[in-house]
mmCIF file of C-alpha atoms in Angstrom:
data_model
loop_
_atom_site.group_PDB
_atom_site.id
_atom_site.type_symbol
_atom_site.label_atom_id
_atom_site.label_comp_id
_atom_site.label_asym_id
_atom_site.label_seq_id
_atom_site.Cartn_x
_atom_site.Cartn_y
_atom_site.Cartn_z
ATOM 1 C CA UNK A 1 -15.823 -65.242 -28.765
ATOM 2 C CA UNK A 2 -15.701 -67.026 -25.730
ATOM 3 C CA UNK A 3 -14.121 -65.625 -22.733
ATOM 4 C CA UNK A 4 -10.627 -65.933 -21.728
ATOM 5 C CA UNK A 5 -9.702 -68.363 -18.896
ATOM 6 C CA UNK A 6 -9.333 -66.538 -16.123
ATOM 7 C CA UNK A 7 -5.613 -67.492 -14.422
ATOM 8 C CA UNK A 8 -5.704 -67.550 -10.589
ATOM 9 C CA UNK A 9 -2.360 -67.381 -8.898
ATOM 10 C CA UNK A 10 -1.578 -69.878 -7.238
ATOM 11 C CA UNK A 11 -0.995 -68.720 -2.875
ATOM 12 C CA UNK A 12 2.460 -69.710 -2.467
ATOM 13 C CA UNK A 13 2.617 -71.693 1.142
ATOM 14 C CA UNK A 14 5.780 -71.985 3.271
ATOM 15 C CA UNK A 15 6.801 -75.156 4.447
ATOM 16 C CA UNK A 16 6.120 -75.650 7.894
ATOM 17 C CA UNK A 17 9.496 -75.246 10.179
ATOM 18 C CA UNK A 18 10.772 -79.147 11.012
ATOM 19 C CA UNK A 19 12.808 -79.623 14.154
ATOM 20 C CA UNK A 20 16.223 -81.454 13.484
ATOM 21 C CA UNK A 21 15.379 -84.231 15.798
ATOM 22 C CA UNK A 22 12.581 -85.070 13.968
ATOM 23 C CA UNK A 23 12.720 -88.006 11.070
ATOM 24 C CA UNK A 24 11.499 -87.351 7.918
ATOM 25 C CA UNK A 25 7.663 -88.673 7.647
ATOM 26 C CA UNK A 26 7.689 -89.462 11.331
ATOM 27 C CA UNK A 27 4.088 -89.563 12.875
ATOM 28 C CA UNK A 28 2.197 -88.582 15.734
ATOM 29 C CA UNK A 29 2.041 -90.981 18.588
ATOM 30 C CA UNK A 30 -1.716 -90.042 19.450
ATOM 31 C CA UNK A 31 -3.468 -89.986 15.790
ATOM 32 C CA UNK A 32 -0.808 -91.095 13.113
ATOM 33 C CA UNK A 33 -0.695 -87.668 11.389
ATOM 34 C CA UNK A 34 2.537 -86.041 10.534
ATOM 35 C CA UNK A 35 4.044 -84.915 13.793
ATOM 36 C CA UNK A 36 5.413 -81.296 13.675
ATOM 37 C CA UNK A 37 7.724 -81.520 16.967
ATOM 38 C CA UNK A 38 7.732 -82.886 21.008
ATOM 39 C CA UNK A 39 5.209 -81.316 22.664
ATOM 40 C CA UNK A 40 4.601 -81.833 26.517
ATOM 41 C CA UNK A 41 6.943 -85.046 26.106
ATOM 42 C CA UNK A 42 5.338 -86.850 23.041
ATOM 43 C CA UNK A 43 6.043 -86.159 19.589
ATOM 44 C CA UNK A 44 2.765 -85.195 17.788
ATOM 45 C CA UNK A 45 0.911 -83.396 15.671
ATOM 46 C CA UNK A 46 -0.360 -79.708 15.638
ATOM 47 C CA UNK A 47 -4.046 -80.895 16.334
ATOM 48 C CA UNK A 48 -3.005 -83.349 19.337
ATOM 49 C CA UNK A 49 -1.349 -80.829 20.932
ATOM 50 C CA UNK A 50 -4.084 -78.077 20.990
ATOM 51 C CA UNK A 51 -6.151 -80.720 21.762
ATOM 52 C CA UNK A 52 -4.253 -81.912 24.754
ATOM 53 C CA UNK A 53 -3.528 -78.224 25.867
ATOM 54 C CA UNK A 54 -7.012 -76.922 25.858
ATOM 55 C CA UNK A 55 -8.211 -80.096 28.138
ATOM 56 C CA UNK A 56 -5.792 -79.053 30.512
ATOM 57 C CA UNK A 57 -6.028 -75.175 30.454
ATOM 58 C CA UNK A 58 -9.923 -75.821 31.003
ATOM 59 C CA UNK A 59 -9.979 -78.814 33.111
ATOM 60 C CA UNK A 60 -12.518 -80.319 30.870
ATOM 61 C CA UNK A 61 -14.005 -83.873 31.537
ATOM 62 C CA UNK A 62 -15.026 -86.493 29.183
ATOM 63 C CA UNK A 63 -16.540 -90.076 29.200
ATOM 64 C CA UNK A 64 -16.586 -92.728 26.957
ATOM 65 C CA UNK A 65 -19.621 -94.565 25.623
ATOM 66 C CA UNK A 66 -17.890 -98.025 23.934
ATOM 67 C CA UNK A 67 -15.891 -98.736 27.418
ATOM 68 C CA UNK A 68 -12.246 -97.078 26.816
ATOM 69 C CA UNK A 69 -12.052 -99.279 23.347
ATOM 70 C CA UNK A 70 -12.260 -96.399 20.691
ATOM 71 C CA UNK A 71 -9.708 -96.616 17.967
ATOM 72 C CA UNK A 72 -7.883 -93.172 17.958
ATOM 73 C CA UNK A 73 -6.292 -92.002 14.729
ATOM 74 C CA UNK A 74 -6.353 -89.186 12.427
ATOM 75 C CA UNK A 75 -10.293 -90.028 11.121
ATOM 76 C CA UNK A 76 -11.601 -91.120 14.710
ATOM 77 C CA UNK A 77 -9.731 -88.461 16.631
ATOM 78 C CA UNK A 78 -12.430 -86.288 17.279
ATOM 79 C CA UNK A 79 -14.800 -89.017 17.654
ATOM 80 C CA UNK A 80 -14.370 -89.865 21.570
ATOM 81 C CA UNK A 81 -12.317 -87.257 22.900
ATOM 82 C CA UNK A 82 -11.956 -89.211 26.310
ATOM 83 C CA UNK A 83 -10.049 -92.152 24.412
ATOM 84 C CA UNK A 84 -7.590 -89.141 22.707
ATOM 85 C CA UNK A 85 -7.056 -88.217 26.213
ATOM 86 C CA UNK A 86 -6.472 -91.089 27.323
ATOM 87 C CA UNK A 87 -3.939 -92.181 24.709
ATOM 88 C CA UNK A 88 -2.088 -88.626 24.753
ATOM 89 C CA UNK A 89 -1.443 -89.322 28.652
ATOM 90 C CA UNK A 90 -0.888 -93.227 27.688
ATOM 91 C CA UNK A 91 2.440 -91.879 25.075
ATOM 92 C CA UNK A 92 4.235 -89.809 27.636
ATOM 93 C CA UNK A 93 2.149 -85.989 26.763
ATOM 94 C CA UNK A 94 2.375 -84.375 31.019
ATOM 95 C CA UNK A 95 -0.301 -82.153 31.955
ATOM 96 C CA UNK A 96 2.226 -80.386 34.453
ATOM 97 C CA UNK A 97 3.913 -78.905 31.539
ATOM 98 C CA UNK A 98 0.891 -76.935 29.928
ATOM 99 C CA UNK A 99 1.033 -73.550 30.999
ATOM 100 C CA UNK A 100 -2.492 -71.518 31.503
ATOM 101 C CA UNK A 101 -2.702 -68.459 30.228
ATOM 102 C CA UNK A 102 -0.813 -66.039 32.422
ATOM 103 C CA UNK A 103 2.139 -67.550 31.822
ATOM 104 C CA UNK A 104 1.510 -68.227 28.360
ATOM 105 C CA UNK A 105 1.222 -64.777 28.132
ATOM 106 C CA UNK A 106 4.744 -64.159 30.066
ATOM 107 C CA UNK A 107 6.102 -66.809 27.709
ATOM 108 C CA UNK A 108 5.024 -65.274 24.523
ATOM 109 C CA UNK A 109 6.345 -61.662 25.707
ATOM 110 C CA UNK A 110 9.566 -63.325 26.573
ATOM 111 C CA UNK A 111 10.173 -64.838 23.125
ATOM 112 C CA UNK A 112 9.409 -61.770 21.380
ATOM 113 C CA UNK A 113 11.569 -60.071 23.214
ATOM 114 C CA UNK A 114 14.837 -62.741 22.822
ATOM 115 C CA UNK A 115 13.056 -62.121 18.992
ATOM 116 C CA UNK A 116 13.717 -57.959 19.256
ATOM 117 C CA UNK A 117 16.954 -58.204 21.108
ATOM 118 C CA UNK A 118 18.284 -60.435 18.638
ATOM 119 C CA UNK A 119 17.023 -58.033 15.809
ATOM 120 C CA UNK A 120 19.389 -55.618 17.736
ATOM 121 C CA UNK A 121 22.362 -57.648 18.139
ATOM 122 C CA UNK A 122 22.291 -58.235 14.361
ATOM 123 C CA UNK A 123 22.374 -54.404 13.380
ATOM 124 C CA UNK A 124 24.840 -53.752 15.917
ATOM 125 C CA UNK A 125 26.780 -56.255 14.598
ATOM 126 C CA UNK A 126 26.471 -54.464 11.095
ATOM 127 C CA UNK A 127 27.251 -51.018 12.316
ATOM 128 C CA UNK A 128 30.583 -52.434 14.015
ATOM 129 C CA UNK A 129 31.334 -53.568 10.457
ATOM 130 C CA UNK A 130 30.665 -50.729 8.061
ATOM 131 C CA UNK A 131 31.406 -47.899 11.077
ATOM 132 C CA UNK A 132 34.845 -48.255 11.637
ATOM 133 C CA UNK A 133 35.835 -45.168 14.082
ATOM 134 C CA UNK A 134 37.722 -42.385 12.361
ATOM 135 C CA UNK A 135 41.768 -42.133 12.944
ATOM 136 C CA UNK A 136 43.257 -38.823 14.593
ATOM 137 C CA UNK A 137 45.179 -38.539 11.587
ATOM 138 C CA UNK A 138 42.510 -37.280 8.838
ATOM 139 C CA UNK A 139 40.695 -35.461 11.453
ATOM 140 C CA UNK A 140 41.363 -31.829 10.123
ATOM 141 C CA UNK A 141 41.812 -30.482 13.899
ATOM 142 C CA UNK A 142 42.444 -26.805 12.261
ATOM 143 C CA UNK A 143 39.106 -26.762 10.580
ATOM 144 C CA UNK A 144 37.206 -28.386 13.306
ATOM 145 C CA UNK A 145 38.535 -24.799 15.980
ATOM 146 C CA UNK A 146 38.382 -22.650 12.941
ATOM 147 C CA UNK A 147 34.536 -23.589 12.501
ATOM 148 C CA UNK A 148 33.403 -23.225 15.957
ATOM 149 C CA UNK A 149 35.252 -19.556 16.696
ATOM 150 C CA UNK A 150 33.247 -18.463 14.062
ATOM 151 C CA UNK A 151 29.875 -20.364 15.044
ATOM 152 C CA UNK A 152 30.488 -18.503 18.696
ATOM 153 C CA UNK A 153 30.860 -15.324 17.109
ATOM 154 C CA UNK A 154 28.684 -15.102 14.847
ATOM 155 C CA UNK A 155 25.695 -17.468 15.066
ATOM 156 C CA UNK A 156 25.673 -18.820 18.840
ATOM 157 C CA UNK A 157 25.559 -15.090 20.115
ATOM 158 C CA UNK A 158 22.466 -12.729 21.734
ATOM 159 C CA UNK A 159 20.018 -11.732 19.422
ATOM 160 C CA UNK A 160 20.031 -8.214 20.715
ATOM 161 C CA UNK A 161 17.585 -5.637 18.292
ATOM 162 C CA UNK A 162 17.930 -1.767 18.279
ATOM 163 C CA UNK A 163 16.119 0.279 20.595
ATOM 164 C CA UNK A 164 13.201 1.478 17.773
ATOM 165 C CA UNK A 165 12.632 -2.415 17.661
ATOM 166 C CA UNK A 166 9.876 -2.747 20.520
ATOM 167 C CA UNK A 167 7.921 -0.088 18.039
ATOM 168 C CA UNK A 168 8.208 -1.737 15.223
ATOM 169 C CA UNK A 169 4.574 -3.085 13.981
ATOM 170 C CA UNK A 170 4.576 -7.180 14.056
ATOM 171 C CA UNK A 171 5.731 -7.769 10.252
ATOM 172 C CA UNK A 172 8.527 -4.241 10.416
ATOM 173 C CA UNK A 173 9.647 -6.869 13.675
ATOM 174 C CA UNK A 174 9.413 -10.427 11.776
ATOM 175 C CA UNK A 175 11.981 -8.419 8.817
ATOM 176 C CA UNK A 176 13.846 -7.068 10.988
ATOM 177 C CA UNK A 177 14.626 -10.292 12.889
ATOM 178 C CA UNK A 178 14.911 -12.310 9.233
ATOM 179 C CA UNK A 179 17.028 -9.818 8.378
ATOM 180 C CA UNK A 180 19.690 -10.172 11.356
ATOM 181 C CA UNK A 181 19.302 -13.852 11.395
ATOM 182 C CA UNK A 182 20.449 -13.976 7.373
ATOM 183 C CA UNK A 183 23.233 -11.542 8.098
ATOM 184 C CA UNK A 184 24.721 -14.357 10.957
ATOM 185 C CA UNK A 185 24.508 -16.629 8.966
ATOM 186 C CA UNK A 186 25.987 -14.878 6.046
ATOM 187 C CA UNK A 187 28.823 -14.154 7.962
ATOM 188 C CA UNK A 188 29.361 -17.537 9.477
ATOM 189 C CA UNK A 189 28.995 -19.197 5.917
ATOM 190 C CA UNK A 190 32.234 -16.503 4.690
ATOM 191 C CA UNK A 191 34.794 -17.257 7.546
ATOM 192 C CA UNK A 192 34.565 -20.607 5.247
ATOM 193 C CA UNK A 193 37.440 -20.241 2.647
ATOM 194 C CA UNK A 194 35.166 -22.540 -0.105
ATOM 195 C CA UNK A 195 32.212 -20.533 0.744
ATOM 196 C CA UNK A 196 33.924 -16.962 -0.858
ATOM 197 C CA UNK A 197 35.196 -18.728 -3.832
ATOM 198 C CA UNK A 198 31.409 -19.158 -4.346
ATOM 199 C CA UNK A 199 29.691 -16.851 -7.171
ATOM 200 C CA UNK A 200 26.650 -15.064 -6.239
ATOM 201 C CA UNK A 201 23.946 -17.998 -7.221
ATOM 202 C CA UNK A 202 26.350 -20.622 -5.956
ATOM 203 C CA UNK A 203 25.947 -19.014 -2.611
ATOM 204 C CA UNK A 204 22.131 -18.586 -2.711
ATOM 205 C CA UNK A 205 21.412 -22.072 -3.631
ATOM 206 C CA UNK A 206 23.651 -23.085 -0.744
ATOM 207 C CA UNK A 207 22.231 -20.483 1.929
ATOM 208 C CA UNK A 208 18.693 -19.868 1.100
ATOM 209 C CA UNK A 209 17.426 -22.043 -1.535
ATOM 210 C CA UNK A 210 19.034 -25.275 0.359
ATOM 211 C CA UNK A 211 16.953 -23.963 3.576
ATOM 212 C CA UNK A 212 20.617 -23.584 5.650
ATOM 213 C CA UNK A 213 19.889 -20.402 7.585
ATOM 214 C CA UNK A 214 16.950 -21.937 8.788
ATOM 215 C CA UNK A 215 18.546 -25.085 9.798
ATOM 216 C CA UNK A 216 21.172 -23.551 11.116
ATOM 217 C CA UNK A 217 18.576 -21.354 13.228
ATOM 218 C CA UNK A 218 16.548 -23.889 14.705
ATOM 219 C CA UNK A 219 19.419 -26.068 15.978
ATOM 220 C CA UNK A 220 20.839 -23.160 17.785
ATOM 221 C CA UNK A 221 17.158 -22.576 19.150
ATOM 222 C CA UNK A 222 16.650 -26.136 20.136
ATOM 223 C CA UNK A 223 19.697 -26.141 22.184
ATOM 224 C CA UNK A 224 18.623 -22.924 24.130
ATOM 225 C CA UNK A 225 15.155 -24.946 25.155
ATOM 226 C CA UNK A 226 15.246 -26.171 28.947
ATOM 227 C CA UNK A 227 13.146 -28.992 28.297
ATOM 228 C CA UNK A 228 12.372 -29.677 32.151
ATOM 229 C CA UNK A 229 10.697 -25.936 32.255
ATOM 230 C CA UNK A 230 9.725 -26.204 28.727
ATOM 231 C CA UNK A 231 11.130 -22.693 28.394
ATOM 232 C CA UNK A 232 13.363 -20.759 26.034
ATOM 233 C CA UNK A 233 16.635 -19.051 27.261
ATOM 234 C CA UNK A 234 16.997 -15.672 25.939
ATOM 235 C CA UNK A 235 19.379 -12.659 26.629
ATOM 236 C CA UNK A 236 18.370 -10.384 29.057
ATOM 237 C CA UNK A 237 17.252 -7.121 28.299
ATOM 238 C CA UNK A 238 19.773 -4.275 26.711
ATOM 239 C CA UNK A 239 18.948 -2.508 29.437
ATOM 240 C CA UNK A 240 20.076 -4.617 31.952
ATOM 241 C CA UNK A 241 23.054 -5.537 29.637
ATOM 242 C CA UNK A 242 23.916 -1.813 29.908
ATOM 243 C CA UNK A 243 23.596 -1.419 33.869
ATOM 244 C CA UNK A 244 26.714 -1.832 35.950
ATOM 245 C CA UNK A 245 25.667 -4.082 38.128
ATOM 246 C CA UNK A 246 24.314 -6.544 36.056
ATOM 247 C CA UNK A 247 25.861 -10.156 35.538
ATOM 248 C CA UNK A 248 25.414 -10.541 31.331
ATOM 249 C CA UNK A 249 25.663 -14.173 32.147
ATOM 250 C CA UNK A 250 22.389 -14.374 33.587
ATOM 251 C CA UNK A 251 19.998 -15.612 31.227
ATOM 252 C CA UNK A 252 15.991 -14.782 31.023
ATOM 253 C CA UNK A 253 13.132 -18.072 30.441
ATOM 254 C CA UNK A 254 10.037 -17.674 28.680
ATOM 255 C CA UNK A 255 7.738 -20.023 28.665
ATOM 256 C CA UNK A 256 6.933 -21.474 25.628
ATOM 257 C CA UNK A 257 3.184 -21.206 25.989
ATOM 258 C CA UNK A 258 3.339 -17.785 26.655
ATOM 259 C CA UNK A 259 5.399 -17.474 22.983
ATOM 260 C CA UNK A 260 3.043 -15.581 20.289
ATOM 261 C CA UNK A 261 4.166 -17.585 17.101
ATOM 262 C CA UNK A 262 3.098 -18.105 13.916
ATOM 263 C CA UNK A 263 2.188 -20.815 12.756
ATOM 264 C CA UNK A 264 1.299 -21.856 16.711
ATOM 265 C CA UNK A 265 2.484 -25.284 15.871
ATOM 266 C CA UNK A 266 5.973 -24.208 15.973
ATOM 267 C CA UNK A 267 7.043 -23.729 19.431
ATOM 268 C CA UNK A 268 5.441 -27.593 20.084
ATOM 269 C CA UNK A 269 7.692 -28.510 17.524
ATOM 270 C CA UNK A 270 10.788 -27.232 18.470
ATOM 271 C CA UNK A 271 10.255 -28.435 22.103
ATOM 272 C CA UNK A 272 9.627 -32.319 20.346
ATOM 273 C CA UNK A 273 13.181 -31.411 18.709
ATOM 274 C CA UNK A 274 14.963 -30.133 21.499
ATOM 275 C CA UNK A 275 13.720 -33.521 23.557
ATOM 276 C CA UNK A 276 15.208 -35.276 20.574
ATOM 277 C CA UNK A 277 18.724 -33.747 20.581
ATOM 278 C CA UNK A 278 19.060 -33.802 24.770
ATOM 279 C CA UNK A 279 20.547 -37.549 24.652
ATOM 280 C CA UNK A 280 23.459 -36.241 22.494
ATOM 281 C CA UNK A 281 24.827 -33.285 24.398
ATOM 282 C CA UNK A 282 26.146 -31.468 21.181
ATOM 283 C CA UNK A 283 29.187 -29.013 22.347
ATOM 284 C CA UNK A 284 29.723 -25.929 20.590
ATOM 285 C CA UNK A 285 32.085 -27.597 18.083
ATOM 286 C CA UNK A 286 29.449 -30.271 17.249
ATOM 287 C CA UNK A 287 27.210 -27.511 16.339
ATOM 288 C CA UNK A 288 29.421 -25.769 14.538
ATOM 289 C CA UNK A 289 30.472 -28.411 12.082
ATOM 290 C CA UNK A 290 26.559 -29.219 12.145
ATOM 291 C CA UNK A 291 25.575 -25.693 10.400
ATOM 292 C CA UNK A 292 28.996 -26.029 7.612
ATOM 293 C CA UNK A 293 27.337 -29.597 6.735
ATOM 294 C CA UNK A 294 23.773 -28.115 7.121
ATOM 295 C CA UNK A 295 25.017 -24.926 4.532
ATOM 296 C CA UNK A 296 27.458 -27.667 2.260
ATOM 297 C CA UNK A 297 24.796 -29.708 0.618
ATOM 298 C CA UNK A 298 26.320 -31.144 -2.379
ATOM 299 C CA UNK A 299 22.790 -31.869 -3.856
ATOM 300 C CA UNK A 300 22.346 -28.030 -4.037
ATOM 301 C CA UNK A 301 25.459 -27.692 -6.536
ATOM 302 C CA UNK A 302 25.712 -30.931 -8.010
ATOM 303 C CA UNK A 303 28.466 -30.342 -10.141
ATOM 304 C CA UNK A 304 30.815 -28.735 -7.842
ATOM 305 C CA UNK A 305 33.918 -31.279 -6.694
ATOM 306 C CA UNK A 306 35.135 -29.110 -3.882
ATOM 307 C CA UNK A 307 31.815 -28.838 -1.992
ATOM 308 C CA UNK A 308 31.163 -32.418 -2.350
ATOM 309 C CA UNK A 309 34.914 -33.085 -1.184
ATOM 310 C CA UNK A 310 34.417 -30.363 2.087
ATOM 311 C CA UNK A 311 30.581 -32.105 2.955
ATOM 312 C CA UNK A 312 32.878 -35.633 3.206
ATOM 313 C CA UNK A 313 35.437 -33.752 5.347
ATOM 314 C CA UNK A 314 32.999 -32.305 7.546
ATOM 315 C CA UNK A 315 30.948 -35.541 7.766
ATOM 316 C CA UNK A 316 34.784 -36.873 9.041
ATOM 317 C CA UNK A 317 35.063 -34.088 11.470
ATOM 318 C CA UNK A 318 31.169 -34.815 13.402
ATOM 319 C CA UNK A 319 31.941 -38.148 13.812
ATOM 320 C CA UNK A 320 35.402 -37.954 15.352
ATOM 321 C CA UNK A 321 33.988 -35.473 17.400
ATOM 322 C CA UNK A 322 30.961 -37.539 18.472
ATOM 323 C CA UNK A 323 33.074 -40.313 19.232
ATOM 324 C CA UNK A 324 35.103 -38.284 21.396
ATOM 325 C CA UNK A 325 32.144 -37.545 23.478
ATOM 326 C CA UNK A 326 30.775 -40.475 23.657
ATOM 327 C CA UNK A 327 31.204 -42.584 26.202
ATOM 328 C CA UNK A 328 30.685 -46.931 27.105
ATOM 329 C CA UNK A 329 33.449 -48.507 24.896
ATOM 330 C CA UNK A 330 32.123 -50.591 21.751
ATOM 331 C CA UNK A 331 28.928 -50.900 23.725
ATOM 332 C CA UNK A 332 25.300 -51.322 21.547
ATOM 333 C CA UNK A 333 23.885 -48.452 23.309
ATOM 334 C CA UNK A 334 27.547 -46.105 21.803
ATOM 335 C CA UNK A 335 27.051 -47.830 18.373
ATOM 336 C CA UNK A 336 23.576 -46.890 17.988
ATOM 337 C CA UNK A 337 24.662 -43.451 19.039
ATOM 338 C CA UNK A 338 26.278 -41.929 15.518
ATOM 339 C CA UNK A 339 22.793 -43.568 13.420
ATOM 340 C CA UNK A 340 20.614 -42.548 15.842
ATOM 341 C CA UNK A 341 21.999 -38.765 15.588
ATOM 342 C CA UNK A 342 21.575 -39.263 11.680
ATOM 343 C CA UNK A 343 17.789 -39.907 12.350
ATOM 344 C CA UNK A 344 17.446 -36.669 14.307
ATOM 345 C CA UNK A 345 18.869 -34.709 11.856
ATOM 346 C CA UNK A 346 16.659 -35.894 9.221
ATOM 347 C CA UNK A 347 14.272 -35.129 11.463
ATOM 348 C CA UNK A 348 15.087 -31.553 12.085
ATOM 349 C CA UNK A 349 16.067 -30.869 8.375
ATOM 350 C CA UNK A 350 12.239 -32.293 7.708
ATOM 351 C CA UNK A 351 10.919 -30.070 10.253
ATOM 352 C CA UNK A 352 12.706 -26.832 8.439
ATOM 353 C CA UNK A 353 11.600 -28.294 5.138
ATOM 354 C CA UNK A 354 7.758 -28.055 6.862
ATOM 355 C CA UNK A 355 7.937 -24.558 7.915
ATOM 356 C CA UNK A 356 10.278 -22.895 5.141
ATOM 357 C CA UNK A 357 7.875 -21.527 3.238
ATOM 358 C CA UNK A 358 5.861 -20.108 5.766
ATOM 359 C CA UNK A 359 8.548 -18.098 7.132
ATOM 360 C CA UNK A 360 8.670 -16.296 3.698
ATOM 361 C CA UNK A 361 4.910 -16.374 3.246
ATOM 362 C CA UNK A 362 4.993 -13.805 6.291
ATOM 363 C CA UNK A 363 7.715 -11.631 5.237
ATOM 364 C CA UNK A 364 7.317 -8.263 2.692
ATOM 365 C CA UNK A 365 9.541 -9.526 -0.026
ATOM 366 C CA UNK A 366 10.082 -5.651 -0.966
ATOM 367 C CA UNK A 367 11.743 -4.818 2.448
ATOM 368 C CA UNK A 368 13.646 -7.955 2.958
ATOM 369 C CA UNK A 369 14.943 -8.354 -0.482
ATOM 370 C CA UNK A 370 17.320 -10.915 -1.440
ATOM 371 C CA UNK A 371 19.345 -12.116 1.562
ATOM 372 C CA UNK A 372 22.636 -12.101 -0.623
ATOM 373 C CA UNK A 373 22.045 -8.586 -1.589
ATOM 374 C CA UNK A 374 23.670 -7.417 1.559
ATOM 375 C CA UNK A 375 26.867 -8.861 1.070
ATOM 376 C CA UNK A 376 28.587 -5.142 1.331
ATOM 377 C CA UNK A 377 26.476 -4.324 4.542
ATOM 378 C CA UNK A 378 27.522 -7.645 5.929
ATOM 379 C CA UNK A 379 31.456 -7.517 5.607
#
């Protein structure tokens, strides 16, 4: 049998981009090939004027052996190159207008950045479309003060351990801390009517399985980062909470290099966050609404209407409130702001993603148990 032909695919080739002023089949005044556009003040072709543009960028010199007679077209062209120089000059091309290669250089960053800015203008021009601000009216205000009472009481508060905990050994401290971290959040996620109508499993998969608590965790963190010191704002000691004389308000900074964390990565990474989130200035009520959507994941309970209808209402809720705060009108830089927050937060959701399992990899599943089990010690 003989072979099969072998079928090459043919490269598909653009057509070359054609100014309007040009006439179709017009030709280059130099050589007689198919012009592509004026260059230096003569129409010509692509060849003519790299040709004429590398003569004058170099300053390079040629002579003619047959008298300044050559015939110049597009066989003979590169025959006598003193004759094509001659006739380029002759048809109008102006060696004043060939840049060298500085500003070639300046020239070429300049037109990619009209190129970029452009780019931007077009997006912008999208978002202005499909992001129409949200009205007043299906704000739900109540919600929105409801939410971030509860976020201030329960989840945006000291973390403040019992005296035994400094004698705790390492993994009796990482429980311990799980523990009272879980037990916020529970009782964040149950000032949420939906949230108690919730069986058992409905609430796991929304609180632990969906990776909430931890979400909810490292956006509080993040946002007690000074990123200038590159330290982390903590509550001072209970003993100097206790004391008389003390002012409660007075926060303590540790530097994150000095934190012992595992996995070591961690503390880097939360600093990269915190940097990320600094441009938005998130109030408490942003951060409240933040953790609902962060516990509210409609993927987590697919078939449930109601938590798929409060995610939406939430959604409604950040971005009235990040319009509120944000400031410059219908400005790029203000559009850019409410996708640009999106980004982060699929950045930070990633991030929790990363180190979810290795918060649980550390932890003595006998002690800690299921979270949800302590819904009587919680209320």
């Amino acid at each position: 049998m003989s072979p099969s032909p072998v079928h090459m695919r043919a490269r598909s080739r653009a057509a070359p981009y054609m100014p309007s002023y040009l006439q179709q089949g017009q030709k280059c005044v130099v050589c007689n090939d198919d012009a592509t556009g004026l260059h230096y003040r003569a129409i010509t072709c692509e060849g003519c004027k790299g040709f004429f543009r590398r003569v004058c960028q170099r300053r390079l010199q040629f002579s003619c052996k047959e008298g300044e007679k050559c015939e110049i077209n597009k066989e003979t062209r590169n025959v006598c190159q003193h004759c094509r120089l001659l006739k380029c000059v002759a048809n109008g091309m102006s060696p004043e207008l060939v840049l060298n290669e500085f500003d070639r250089c300046a020239k070429r960053k300049l037109i990619e950045q009209n190129r970029r800015r452009r780019q931007i203008e077009q997006v912008h021009s999208k978002l202005r479309r499909r992001s129409q601000p949200v009205s007043p009216e299906i704000v739900d205000q109540a919600l929105i003060k409801s939410l971030t009472r509860e976020y201030c009481a329960n989840v945006d508060v000291p973390l403040v351990m019992e005296s035994d905990f400094q004698f705790l050994d390492p993994s009796e401290q990482f429980n311990a801390l799980l523990k009272e971290i879980l037990r916020r959040t529970y009782s964040f996620a149950t000032s949420i009517d939906l949230f108690r109508t919730l069986s058992s499993f409905e609430q796991e998969c929304l609180l632990v399985k969906n990776r909430a608590w931890l979400e909810i965790q490292f956006l509080r963190t993040i946002h007690q980062i000074d990123t200038v010191e590159r330290a982390l704002l903590t509550a001072p000691p209970p003993s100097k909470i206790k004391s008389p004389n003390s002012d409660s308000s007075i926060q303590s900074r540790i530097k994150l290099a000095e934190l012992v964390i595992e996995p070591a990565a961690l503390s880097q990474d939360m600093l990269i966050l915190a940097e990320a989130f600094q441009e938005f200035n998130l109030d408490n009520a942003q951060l409240a609404v933040l953790s609902a959507i962060f516990i509210f994941q409609p993927e987590f309970l697919p078939g449930n209407a109601e938590v798929a209808s409060l995610n939406s209402t939430l959604w409604t809720c950040l971005q009235s409130l990040v319009e509120q705060n944000t400031a410059g009108g219908d400005t790029p830089e203000r559009m850019a702001h409410w996708p640009k927050l999106h980004i982060k937060l699929a950045h930070l959701r990633a991030t929790a993603r990363r180190y979810f399992s290795a918060f649980f990899e550390r932890t003595n599943s006998d002690k800690l148990g299921n979270p949800l089990s302590f819904r009587a010690e919680f209320r």
